[in-house]
Amino acid sequence: MKIFVSTSLPSLAYFLVIIVFSSVPTSSAADNFNDCLIEPHFVGITTAEVVYYPTNTSYTSIFQSSIQNLRFLSPSTPGPLAIVTPVDEAQIQIVLGCARDFAVQVRIRGNGHDMEGLSYRSPVPFLLIDLTNFREITIDVVNRTAWVQAGVTVSEFYYRIAEKSSALGFPGSTWPSVGIGGFLSGGGYGTLMRKFGLGADNVIDIRFMDKNGNIFTDKQSIGADVFWAVRGGIASNYGIVLAWKVQLVPVPATVTVFNVRRTLEQNATSLVHKYQSFAPSTDRNLFVRARITPENLNADGSQKTVAVYFQALYLGRASGVLKIMQNNFAELGLVKQDCLEMSWAKSALWFAGDVGFPKGDSLEQLLNRELAPKLYIKAKSDYVVEPISKNGLKQIWQRLMEMEQGATNLVMTPYGGKMSTFSEGATPFPHRIGNLYMLFQGVYWNGSTPVETQNSRLAWLRSLSNDLTPYVSSNPRRAYVNYNDLELGVVNSSYAEASTWGTRYFNNNFKRLVQIKNRMDAENFYLHEQSIPPFPLT
Ligand SMILES: Cc1cc2nc3c(=O)[nH]c(=O)nc-3n(C[C@H](O)[C@H](O)[C@H](O)COP(=O)(O)OP(=O)(O)OC[C@H]3O[C@@H](n4cnc5c(N)ncnc54)[C@H](O)[C@@H]3O)c2cc1C
Ligand SMILES: *[C@@H]1O[C@H](CO)[C@@H](O)[C@H](O)[C@H]1NC(C)=O
Ligand SMILES: *[C@@H]1O[C@H](CO)[C@@H](O)[C@H](O)[C@H]1NC(C)=O
Ligand SMILES: *[C@@H]1O[C@H](CO)[C@@H](O)[C@H](O)[C@H]1NC(C)=O
Ligand SMILES: *[C@@H]1O[C@H](CO)[C@@H](O)[C@H](O)[C@H]1NC(C)=O
Ligand SMILES: *[C@@H]1O[C@H](CO)[C@@H](O)[C@H](O)[C@H]1NC(C)=O
């Protein structure tokens, strides 16, 4: 059994391995491995057009193309031995065969949003299977279902649905470029979650490949356990999802959005206090998140405030949401002029545009995989189960105002509604009834931010997280696996040790995930710092 013991990437071990590799060029696993790919002896097809070695001119651009977290776009993130961008399933089978025979680690990449870059970086030599060419979408409007291949982004999917029907949608992410492969495999939330649940709650079938290259064409053949595990337990622990079959959901022809900004001077503290009980309990057709960020009150930044952006999608017309807000959250002072009516697909573009990239009317932008900016980001997440008191909020604001404008934000994403109707064990994603909202915490910087400033922001985030302890869930302190955070812990030498971070993402479901891993992949072919470990459980 191979178990990771390194705490940080890149580790010293990696460099040692590289030295060993380069000093014995004739007989290393890497060379054998290259031979395997160049002259595939598994199947009689050529893989040359889809295999990029470090010597190929486009290796770097392909590698970097979907490194969404710019923190990992640096020479200290070692590239793979080879990148494979398979165009068909047989090519994946060949590559897995090589990896097995030569004991080379693989990483599976959808569109590269993994917060810790685990889909494309490793402390040991590895092979990258990038699913970018798996891009077919087949929509069945009559049955309200779709087959989506794993390399599609959620916004491409939105566009293709809207092309077929303005009455259908899908509960994907708010961020447009997120890959459907990783999104669904970790649960996946967005603006439709209060009405329809997670993306993973709407998966109805799957096409899957195990590490031996066996293809399972439906959930019956793969078995109930694995079908359960891959919908929230991070699919790459178990194999490769080739395509998902999902349920499309009904959306009205016209939806309403708003984005209302309130600062501390405009009673933001009272508003957020009230928001915490309003947003998770209101009408399921209404999703209001709160994005909270320090802002300058004067040009030199010596005076600060906290601004809260209440950002909403309502599945209906403006008159409907105005009525709900008037009756239940009048303090916000929402007025008709704040409300924009549009199609559901446009609302996806609008939500994306909020965070600073090109707004505009053309739905075609949803097809642009580069629509969202790549960020330097480190994130953490928590779940809030009781409203934070006004005093608690004020303490948090004090912490936020220590930071530069643009360097941090918190996002409250309301749960409740449909989310509360699932039992904790329905999928590996356990954060259901009782959770008011998810509290995302992020820090950001740019390419010219000095390293000391980067480090101080990372340290600030850790200390904020520490200060949040009394206000968030405990035993376990819950976190969202799609906002993975290696600071929570890494795979270690026992089930008990791995449980310290595993139960934070999965609560009691962690044990079942480990059991399934043990059955599917006891030798731990698919592993990374926070992969599900195959420890035997009695
Ligand atoms: C800027 C940003 C915004 C985000 N916004 C949201 C949001 O609104 N809602 C939300 O729920 N999440 C959000 N996320 C988190 C996002 O859902 C996860 O990072 C997700 O894993 C991304 O999928 P990907 O294919 O782009 O990532 P990748 O990095 O390619 O993959 C992530 C993980 O999934 C595995 N994986 C990917 N494809 C497959 C496959 N076909 N088979 C098996 N395993 C696979 C990878 O091996 C890796 O472990 C956001 C992340 C970022 C960085
Ligand atoms: C392994 O777990 C122990 C106990 O939880 C912890 O002290 C140690 O830092 C962990 N090691 C790694 C590499 O995470
Ligand atoms: C990589 O380079 C080799 C040798 O020049 C070439 O045969 C192969 O087609 C290149 N691969 C790609 C994907 O361009
Ligand atoms: C709807 O699903 C049924 C059963 O799977 C299938 O027979 C039928 O062809 C589908 N309808 C369309 C329009 O594809
Ligand atoms: C803030 O709230 C107080 C008390 O609820 C109210 O009197 C006051 O008008 C509000 N101020 C603003 C700017 O909304
Ligand atoms: C980049 O970050 C630095 C320091 O963090 C800041 O001073 C600068 O304004 C930022 N530049 C841009 C373009 O945002």
XYZ file of C-alpha atoms and ligand atoms in Angstrom:
661
model
C 0.000 0.000 0.000
C 1.400 3.388 -0.990
C 0.654 6.117 1.500
C 1.690 9.716 1.258
C 3.749 11.061 4.100
C 4.762 14.457 2.771
C 3.085 17.542 4.161
C 3.931 20.020 1.464
C 4.481 20.230 -2.246
C 6.994 20.132 -3.741
C 8.757 18.025 -1.212
C 12.382 17.190 -0.857
C 11.457 13.666 -1.833
C 10.459 14.897 -5.248
C 13.824 16.452 -5.915
C 15.591 13.323 -4.738
C 13.526 11.264 -7.113
C 14.394 13.594 -9.980
C 18.094 13.319 -9.208
C 17.854 9.556 -9.165
C 15.961 9.592 -12.441
C 18.366 11.832 -14.259
C 21.434 9.975 -13.073
C 20.256 6.589 -14.329
C 18.799 7.525 -17.688
C 18.835 4.112 -19.314
C 16.826 2.037 -16.919
C 14.397 4.299 -15.126
C 10.716 3.675 -14.919
C 10.198 6.984 -16.678
C 12.074 5.870 -19.796
C 10.300 2.560 -19.956
C 7.140 4.420 -19.520
C 7.914 6.715 -22.447
C 8.603 3.692 -24.646
C 5.293 2.312 -23.665
C 3.430 5.380 -24.832
C 5.403 5.892 -28.034
C 4.984 2.324 -29.161
C 1.873 1.188 -27.459
C 1.920 -2.540 -27.088
C -1.502 -2.695 -25.581
C -3.673 -1.759 -28.519
C -2.659 -1.147 -32.097
C -3.387 2.569 -32.248
C -1.072 5.516 -32.206
C -1.228 8.007 -29.401
C 1.371 10.419 -30.814
C -1.057 13.279 -31.479
C -2.339 13.321 -27.949
C 0.831 12.727 -25.948
C 2.930 15.730 -24.950
C 6.399 15.232 -23.514
C 8.422 18.036 -21.958
C 10.301 18.193 -25.278
C 7.146 18.967 -27.267
C 6.757 22.676 -27.934
C 3.171 22.837 -26.744
C 3.780 20.817 -23.559
C 3.937 23.908 -21.357
C 0.928 25.641 -22.814
C -1.165 22.475 -22.556
C 0.001 21.927 -18.994
C -0.764 25.496 -17.970
C -3.983 25.826 -19.969
C -6.191 24.800 -17.092
C -4.079 25.581 -14.068
C -6.825 27.765 -12.657
C -5.033 28.573 -9.418
C -2.085 30.717 -10.444
C -0.336 29.867 -7.173
C 0.641 26.631 -8.864
C 1.711 28.194 -12.136
C 5.319 28.387 -11.129
C 8.537 26.522 -11.796
C 8.166 24.939 -8.384
C 5.148 23.043 -9.674
C 6.877 20.241 -11.543
C 5.230 19.154 -14.760
C 4.251 15.580 -15.513
C 6.377 13.022 -17.373
C 3.802 13.362 -20.116
C 0.415 14.907 -20.659
C -2.167 12.884 -22.490
C -5.265 14.541 -23.920
C -7.166 11.460 -25.030
C -9.766 11.776 -27.746
C -11.298 8.398 -27.112
C -11.649 5.823 -24.384
C -9.162 3.384 -25.930
C -6.399 5.937 -25.463
C -7.231 6.248 -21.777
C -7.026 2.477 -21.500
C -3.546 2.488 -23.047
C -2.325 5.185 -20.722
C -3.708 3.488 -17.630
C -2.053 0.279 -18.791
C 1.321 2.032 -19.005
C 0.844 3.655 -15.644
C -0.020 0.330 -14.023
C 2.802 -1.620 -15.645
C 5.429 0.975 -14.844
C 3.996 2.005 -11.479
C 3.700 5.641 -12.498
C 1.209 7.826 -10.680
C -1.573 9.466 -12.644
C -3.536 12.636 -12.131
C -6.942 13.125 -13.753
C -7.807 16.670 -14.814
C -11.148 18.076 -15.858
C -10.816 21.838 -16.035
C -8.252 22.300 -13.277
C -10.156 24.186 -10.556
C -8.935 21.976 -7.759
C -8.065 24.488 -5.022
C -4.855 22.643 -4.166
C -3.986 21.763 -7.752
C -4.171 18.053 -6.950
C -5.489 17.284 -10.429
C -2.175 18.333 -11.978
C 0.621 18.294 -9.425
C 2.360 15.615 -7.450
C 5.489 15.292 -5.342
C 6.552 12.258 -7.373
C 6.858 11.793 -11.160
C 3.409 11.400 -12.638
C 1.351 11.304 -15.759
C -1.437 13.758 -16.471
C -4.610 12.581 -18.161
C -6.385 15.749 -19.239
C -9.974 15.173 -20.314
C -10.307 18.425 -22.245
C -11.238 16.572 -25.452
C -14.132 14.752 -23.803
C -16.642 17.399 -24.726
C -19.811 15.787 -26.049
C -23.183 16.888 -24.735
C -26.363 15.062 -25.714
C -29.575 16.623 -24.540
C -32.936 14.864 -24.461
C -35.480 17.643 -24.088
C -38.469 15.315 -23.994
C -37.121 13.207 -21.152
C -35.357 16.181 -19.547
C -32.026 14.382 -19.319
C -28.551 14.855 -20.753
C -25.330 12.891 -21.152
C -22.350 15.157 -20.548
C -18.771 14.074 -21.084
C -16.345 14.799 -18.279
C -14.324 17.566 -19.959
C -17.258 19.946 -20.421
C -17.463 23.125 -18.338
C -20.682 23.976 -16.539
C -21.194 27.122 -18.601
C -20.806 25.227 -21.894
C -23.430 22.894 -20.580
C -25.732 25.809 -19.662
C -25.351 27.190 -23.168
C -26.195 23.873 -24.858
C -29.249 23.414 -22.657
C -30.479 26.948 -23.396
C -29.951 26.324 -27.107
C -32.421 23.441 -26.908
C -34.933 24.824 -24.441
C -35.483 27.976 -22.439
C -37.587 25.976 -19.985
C -34.740 23.761 -18.766
C -31.636 24.318 -16.677
C -29.087 22.487 -14.562
C -27.946 23.116 -10.965
C -24.305 23.776 -11.804
C -21.774 26.150 -10.258
C -21.932 29.924 -10.119
C -18.360 30.071 -11.436
C -18.663 29.397 -15.170
C -15.449 27.615 -16.099
C -15.660 24.874 -13.472
C -15.332 21.436 -15.062
C -18.375 19.206 -14.774
C -16.010 16.296 -13.995
C -14.692 17.703 -10.741
C -17.828 19.671 -9.920
C -20.179 16.686 -9.775
C -17.596 14.416 -8.244
C -17.390 16.657 -5.155
C -21.106 17.441 -4.849
C -21.343 20.789 -6.616
C -23.477 23.765 -5.652
C -24.828 26.863 -7.367
C -27.754 29.233 -7.504
C -30.333 26.466 -8.055
C -29.326 24.419 -5.019
C -32.130 25.524 -2.701
C -34.695 24.383 -5.233
C -33.004 21.350 -6.781
C -30.124 20.317 -4.531
C -26.532 19.751 -5.545
C -25.373 18.921 -9.015
C -24.557 15.434 -7.708
C -28.141 15.035 -6.466
C -29.212 15.308 -10.092
C -26.886 12.669 -11.510
C -28.907 9.699 -12.711
C -26.354 7.547 -14.492
C -22.694 7.295 -15.332
C -20.138 5.953 -17.766
C -17.014 5.017 -15.842
C -13.584 3.446 -16.304
C -11.760 1.649 -13.513
C -7.982 1.587 -13.149
C -7.765 -1.590 -15.242
C -9.426 0.128 -18.160
C -12.729 -1.682 -17.733
C -15.631 0.436 -18.912
C -18.906 0.417 -17.009
C -21.681 1.758 -19.179
C -24.240 2.340 -16.455
C -24.805 2.467 -12.724
C -26.063 -1.110 -12.577
C -22.814 -2.496 -13.920
C -20.659 -0.336 -11.669
C -22.640 -1.171 -8.548
C -24.500 0.908 -6.012
C -21.467 1.575 -3.795
C -19.222 3.096 -6.439
C -22.097 5.001 -7.997
C -22.717 6.460 -4.548
C -19.038 7.219 -3.886
C -18.329 9.136 -7.086
C -21.210 11.591 -6.517
C -19.491 13.674 -3.877
C -16.587 11.495 -2.741
C -14.254 12.790 -5.500
C -14.475 10.379 -8.390
C -10.744 10.204 -9.072
C -10.345 8.178 -5.875
C -12.109 5.348 -7.662
C -11.528 5.734 -11.372
C -12.368 8.015 -14.250
C -15.822 9.313 -14.997
C -16.160 9.339 -18.766
C -19.623 10.879 -18.835
C -22.462 11.725 -16.500
C -26.169 11.377 -17.210
C -28.034 14.109 -15.416
C -31.555 15.236 -14.763
C -32.358 18.634 -16.249
C -34.594 20.845 -14.148
C -37.473 23.155 -15.054
C -36.744 26.890 -15.006
C -39.174 29.721 -15.770
C -38.745 31.727 -18.977
C -37.979 34.797 -16.884
C -35.907 34.876 -13.729
C -34.831 37.855 -11.622
C -31.415 38.775 -10.256
C -30.189 41.530 -7.982
C -26.914 42.651 -6.445
C -27.406 45.059 -3.539
C -24.399 46.588 -1.792
C -24.556 47.687 1.841
C -21.639 48.914 3.916
C -21.171 49.066 7.676
C -22.387 52.676 7.469
C -25.598 51.315 5.918
C -26.312 48.852 8.696
C -24.548 45.892 7.102
C -24.084 44.240 10.504
C -27.817 44.147 11.271
C -28.565 43.093 7.734
C -26.139 40.171 7.796
C -27.425 39.203 11.208
C -30.959 38.997 9.871
C -29.809 37.465 6.591
C -28.468 34.396 8.401
C -31.910 33.198 9.368
C -33.753 34.621 6.380
C -31.717 33.194 3.495
C -31.766 29.505 4.515
C -35.494 29.501 5.321
C -37.034 31.626 2.594
C -38.902 30.434 -0.499
C -36.966 27.746 -2.392
C -37.188 29.811 -5.546
C -34.980 32.425 -3.951
C -31.216 32.100 -3.525
C -29.471 35.075 -1.902
C -25.789 34.810 -1.155
C -23.778 37.428 0.718
C -20.309 38.333 -0.515
C -18.423 40.247 2.149
C -15.265 42.207 1.516
C -13.154 45.028 3.010
C -13.272 48.239 0.979
C -11.509 51.574 1.136
C -13.468 54.639 2.201
C -10.751 56.993 1.017
C -8.150 56.904 -1.729
C -5.144 56.003 0.409
C -6.940 53.134 2.096
C -6.418 54.524 5.591
C -10.142 54.349 6.301
C -11.953 51.134 5.611
C -15.382 49.640 5.724
C -16.877 46.258 5.066
C -19.153 45.975 2.056
C -21.719 43.229 1.741
C -23.093 42.335 -1.665
C -26.435 40.564 -1.436
C -26.591 38.680 -4.722
C -29.713 36.820 -5.682
C -31.393 34.618 -8.203
C -35.160 34.323 -8.009
C -36.954 31.764 -10.159
C -39.738 34.102 -11.179
C -40.460 37.712 -11.976
C -39.339 40.811 -10.094
C -42.772 41.356 -8.567
C -42.502 37.963 -6.860
C -39.135 38.568 -5.239
C -40.080 42.109 -4.223
C -43.053 40.699 -2.358
C -40.956 38.080 -0.543
C -38.335 40.627 0.426
C -40.931 43.150 1.552
C -42.568 40.575 3.797
C -39.480 38.898 5.200
C -36.384 41.021 4.782
C -37.696 44.562 4.340
C -34.617 45.965 6.125
C -32.556 45.366 3.019
C -34.687 47.944 1.228
C -34.808 46.111 -2.077
C -36.541 48.205 -4.746
C -37.755 47.447 -8.241
C -34.803 49.275 -9.788
C -32.438 46.765 -8.174
C -34.105 43.873 -9.991
C -33.152 42.661 -13.447
C -35.324 40.217 -15.343
C -33.685 37.858 -17.812
C -33.502 34.251 -18.991
C -31.989 31.618 -16.704
C -28.986 31.168 -19.008
C -28.332 34.922 -18.916
C -28.516 34.814 -15.156
C -25.629 32.339 -15.208
C -23.612 34.861 -17.193
C -24.723 37.654 -14.888
C -23.643 35.765 -11.771
C -20.329 35.019 -13.376
C -19.914 38.651 -14.389
C -20.375 39.848 -10.852
C -16.887 38.795 -9.944
C -15.270 41.133 -12.387
C -14.974 39.592 -15.804
C -16.632 40.756 -18.989
C -20.316 41.215 -18.585
C -22.348 41.568 -21.668
C -25.347 40.216 -23.338
C -23.935 37.589 -25.619
C -24.718 34.128 -24.353
C -21.884 32.835 -26.543
C -19.551 33.940 -23.765
C -20.672 30.853 -21.880
C -18.774 28.805 -24.474
C -15.526 30.578 -23.685
C -13.550 28.322 -21.371
C -11.335 31.278 -20.528
C -14.222 33.538 -19.547
C -13.357 33.437 -15.867
C -10.054 34.905 -14.774
C -7.450 32.618 -13.286
C -6.732 33.623 -9.708
C -4.034 33.441 -7.090
C -6.235 31.958 -4.412
C -6.156 30.060 -1.145
C -9.516 29.075 0.270
C -11.120 27.544 3.310
C -14.739 26.699 4.023
C -16.925 26.242 7.058
C -20.528 25.521 7.876
C -22.580 27.739 10.142
C -25.331 26.037 12.113
C -26.479 28.916 14.342
C -26.629 32.590 13.343
C -23.476 34.454 14.359
C -24.279 37.192 16.895
C -23.868 40.855 16.002
C -20.844 41.001 18.270
C -19.364 37.994 16.537
C -19.945 39.618 13.155
C -18.275 42.811 14.361
C -15.209 40.851 15.399
C -15.067 39.275 11.966
C -15.369 42.715 10.320
C -12.401 43.916 12.393
C -10.341 41.068 11.037
C -11.448 41.787 7.452
C -10.454 45.430 7.743
C -6.884 44.378 8.495
C -6.687 43.372 4.862
C -6.250 45.365 1.665
C -9.249 45.893 -0.569
C -9.356 43.006 -3.020
C -7.197 40.707 -0.880
C -9.983 38.720 0.747
C -13.638 37.902 0.720
C -16.087 35.802 2.658
C -19.114 34.318 0.942
C -22.190 33.047 2.709
C -24.020 30.509 0.542
C -27.449 29.672 1.958
C -28.601 26.077 2.320
C -32.059 24.903 3.361
C -34.884 24.149 0.941
C -34.248 21.024 -1.089
C -30.794 20.641 0.497
C -32.467 19.748 3.806
C -34.534 16.953 2.282
C -31.574 14.609 1.756
C -30.263 12.396 4.517
C -26.587 12.807 5.382
C -25.790 9.485 3.787
C -27.771 9.952 0.556
C -24.516 10.972 -1.126
C -20.990 11.332 0.317
C -21.682 15.083 0.692
C -23.044 15.222 4.274
C -23.833 18.896 4.875
C -27.603 18.812 4.757
C -30.309 19.628 7.296
C -29.162 21.880 10.133
C -26.606 23.813 8.112
C -27.689 27.431 7.635
C -25.004 28.366 5.169
C -21.544 27.597 3.939
C -18.978 30.222 4.858
C -16.276 30.455 2.198
C -13.078 32.294 3.109
C -10.572 33.240 0.449
C -7.407 35.268 0.105
C -6.106 36.543 -3.209
C -3.139 38.312 -4.721
C -1.673 39.072 -8.112
C 1.514 38.471 -10.071
C 3.306 41.459 -8.608
C 2.438 40.845 -4.963
C 5.651 40.308 -2.977
C 6.155 36.836 -1.521
C 6.129 38.256 2.021
C 2.692 39.737 1.372
C 1.464 36.432 -0.042
C 2.703 34.638 3.046
C 1.160 37.165 5.369
C -2.193 36.708 3.628
C -1.932 32.947 4.008
C -1.096 33.388 7.676
C -3.968 35.836 8.063
C -6.375 33.280 6.592
C -5.196 30.643 9.066
C -5.658 33.029 11.946
C -9.088 34.123 10.722
C -10.046 30.469 10.512
C -8.893 30.065 14.075
C -10.987 33.053 15.184
C -14.044 31.610 13.442
C -13.937 28.444 15.555
C -16.649 29.478 18.042
C -19.050 30.503 15.262
C -18.968 27.451 13.024
C -19.790 23.761 13.187
C -17.754 21.487 15.418
C -17.177 17.764 15.999
C -16.395 17.569 13.201
C -15.799 21.094 12.014
C -17.269 20.710 8.554
C -15.706 21.748 5.250
C -16.660 21.445 1.574
C -14.465 18.950 -0.242
C -14.567 20.918 -3.509
C -12.812 23.688 -1.600
C -10.149 21.275 -0.512
C -7.511 22.540 1.894
C -4.358 20.571 2.614
C -3.945 22.458 5.877
C -6.751 20.307 7.272
C -4.415 17.308 7.095
C -3.094 14.818 4.608
C -3.226 11.078 4.206
C -1.266 9.585 7.022
C -0.565 6.184 8.427
C -3.876 5.161 9.894
C -7.597 5.422 9.460
C -7.826 7.392 12.702
C -5.335 9.985 11.450
C -7.001 10.319 8.069
C -10.347 10.726 9.812
C -9.227 14.055 11.246
C -9.644 15.651 7.820
C -11.803 12.974 6.190
C -14.723 13.445 8.576
C -14.581 17.208 8.066
C -15.447 16.745 4.405
C -17.605 13.652 4.704
C -18.605 13.212 8.354
C -19.824 9.609 8.861
C -19.663 8.952 5.133
C -15.872 8.923 5.316
C -15.895 5.398 6.682
C -18.010 4.084 3.815
C -15.778 5.854 1.294
C -12.736 4.140 2.812
C -14.471 0.757 2.687
C -15.375 1.223 -0.976
C -11.850 2.400 -1.749
C -10.485 -0.694 -0.079
C -12.663 -2.891 -2.285
C -12.087 -0.956 -5.530
C -8.458 0.073 -5.213
C -6.771 -1.654 -2.272
C -3.319 -1.027 -3.757
C -4.036 2.712 -3.873
C -3.345 3.259 -7.556
C -5.239 6.532 -7.425
C -3.737 8.595 -4.632
C -2.822 12.102 -3.661
C -2.337 14.053 -0.440
C -6.025 13.959 0.428
C -7.246 10.941 -1.485
C -9.464 8.421 0.241
C -7.079 5.889 1.803
C -7.795 2.159 1.422
C -7.224 1.301 5.064
C -8.865 -1.988 5.943
C -11.666 -1.471 8.447
C -13.016 -4.156 10.648
C -12.496 30.045 -8.860
C -13.282 28.849 -8.419
C -14.661 28.927 -8.329
C -15.416 27.829 -7.918
N -16.776 27.929 -7.860
C -17.514 26.866 -7.452
C -18.938 26.914 -7.381
O -19.559 27.930 -7.699
N -19.602 25.806 -6.947
C -18.939 24.658 -6.588
O -19.587 23.691 -6.215
N -17.608 24.581 -6.665
C -16.883 25.650 -7.092
N -15.521 25.531 -7.168
C -14.893 24.261 -6.804
C -14.988 23.277 -7.969
O -16.266 22.678 -8.013
C -13.957 22.171 -7.791
O -12.672 22.726 -7.806
C -14.080 21.114 -8.875
O -13.341 19.999 -8.492
C -13.584 21.643 -10.201
O -13.687 20.709 -11.223
P -12.616 20.772 -12.410
O -12.901 19.649 -13.333
O -12.551 22.147 -12.975
O -11.284 20.551 -11.573
P -10.043 19.573 -11.658
O -8.976 20.265 -10.894
O -9.739 19.208 -13.057
O -10.533 18.288 -10.877
C -10.828 18.345 -9.490
C -10.865 16.949 -8.897
O -11.815 16.140 -9.573
C -11.191 15.034 -10.193
N -11.796 14.819 -11.502
C -12.010 15.740 -12.460
N -12.595 15.170 -13.520
C -12.725 13.853 -13.233
C -13.243 12.737 -13.931
N -13.755 12.853 -15.142
N -13.210 11.525 -13.331
C -12.693 11.388 -12.094
N -12.218 12.406 -11.383
C -12.224 13.628 -11.944
C -9.731 15.426 -10.294
O -8.876 14.305 -10.374
C -9.537 16.218 -9.035
O -9.377 15.338 -7.945
C -14.761 26.628 -7.582
C -13.373 26.546 -7.669
C -12.634 27.638 -8.087
C -11.134 27.541 -8.179
C 0.021 12.478 10.787
O -0.900 12.540 11.860
C -0.337 12.991 13.077
C -1.388 12.852 14.151
O -2.601 13.385 13.722
C 0.161 14.413 12.900
O 0.750 14.880 14.078
C 1.176 14.457 11.772
O 1.542 15.798 11.505
C 0.569 13.857 10.521
N 1.562 13.785 9.491
C 1.354 14.326 8.336
C 2.441 14.116 7.356
O 0.342 14.938 8.057
C 5.616 15.552 -29.740
O 6.844 15.446 -30.433
C 6.992 14.233 -31.178
C 8.411 14.180 -31.721
O 8.687 15.357 -32.409
C 5.937 14.198 -32.273
O 6.022 12.998 -33.014
C 4.546 14.281 -31.620
O 3.553 14.345 -32.599
C 4.458 15.514 -30.718
N 3.212 15.429 -30.005
C 2.266 16.339 -30.130
C 1.014 16.106 -29.331
O 2.372 17.335 -30.814
C -37.079 8.906 -23.386
O -36.654 7.802 -22.647
C -37.231 6.591 -23.078
C -36.845 5.521 -22.082
O -35.458 5.576 -21.794
C -36.746 6.278 -24.476
O -37.277 5.083 -24.924
C -37.149 7.418 -25.380
O -36.587 7.202 -26.655
C -36.682 8.740 -24.842
N -37.251 9.812 -25.592
C -36.567 10.494 -26.479
C -37.262 11.596 -27.140
O -35.406 10.242 -26.715
C -30.135 51.368 10.446
O -30.987 50.706 11.322
C -31.586 51.573 12.266
C -32.337 50.740 13.277
O -32.867 49.575 12.693
C -32.484 52.560 11.529
O -33.060 53.461 12.426
C -31.652 53.343 10.526
O -32.459 54.154 9.739
C -30.885 52.376 9.614
N -29.980 53.137 8.787
C -29.881 52.952 7.490
C -28.844 53.777 6.762
O -30.541 52.143 6.864
C -1.214 43.661 -7.029
O -0.973 43.490 -5.648
C -0.233 44.553 -5.077
C 0.129 44.187 -3.643
O -0.643 43.153 -3.139
C -1.059 45.825 -5.147
O -0.351 46.898 -4.564
C -1.365 46.123 -6.603
O -2.219 47.224 -6.685
C -2.019 44.935 -7.273
N -2.110 45.186 -8.708
C -3.245 45.028 -9.367
C -3.188 45.268 -10.833
O -4.272 44.683 -8.830
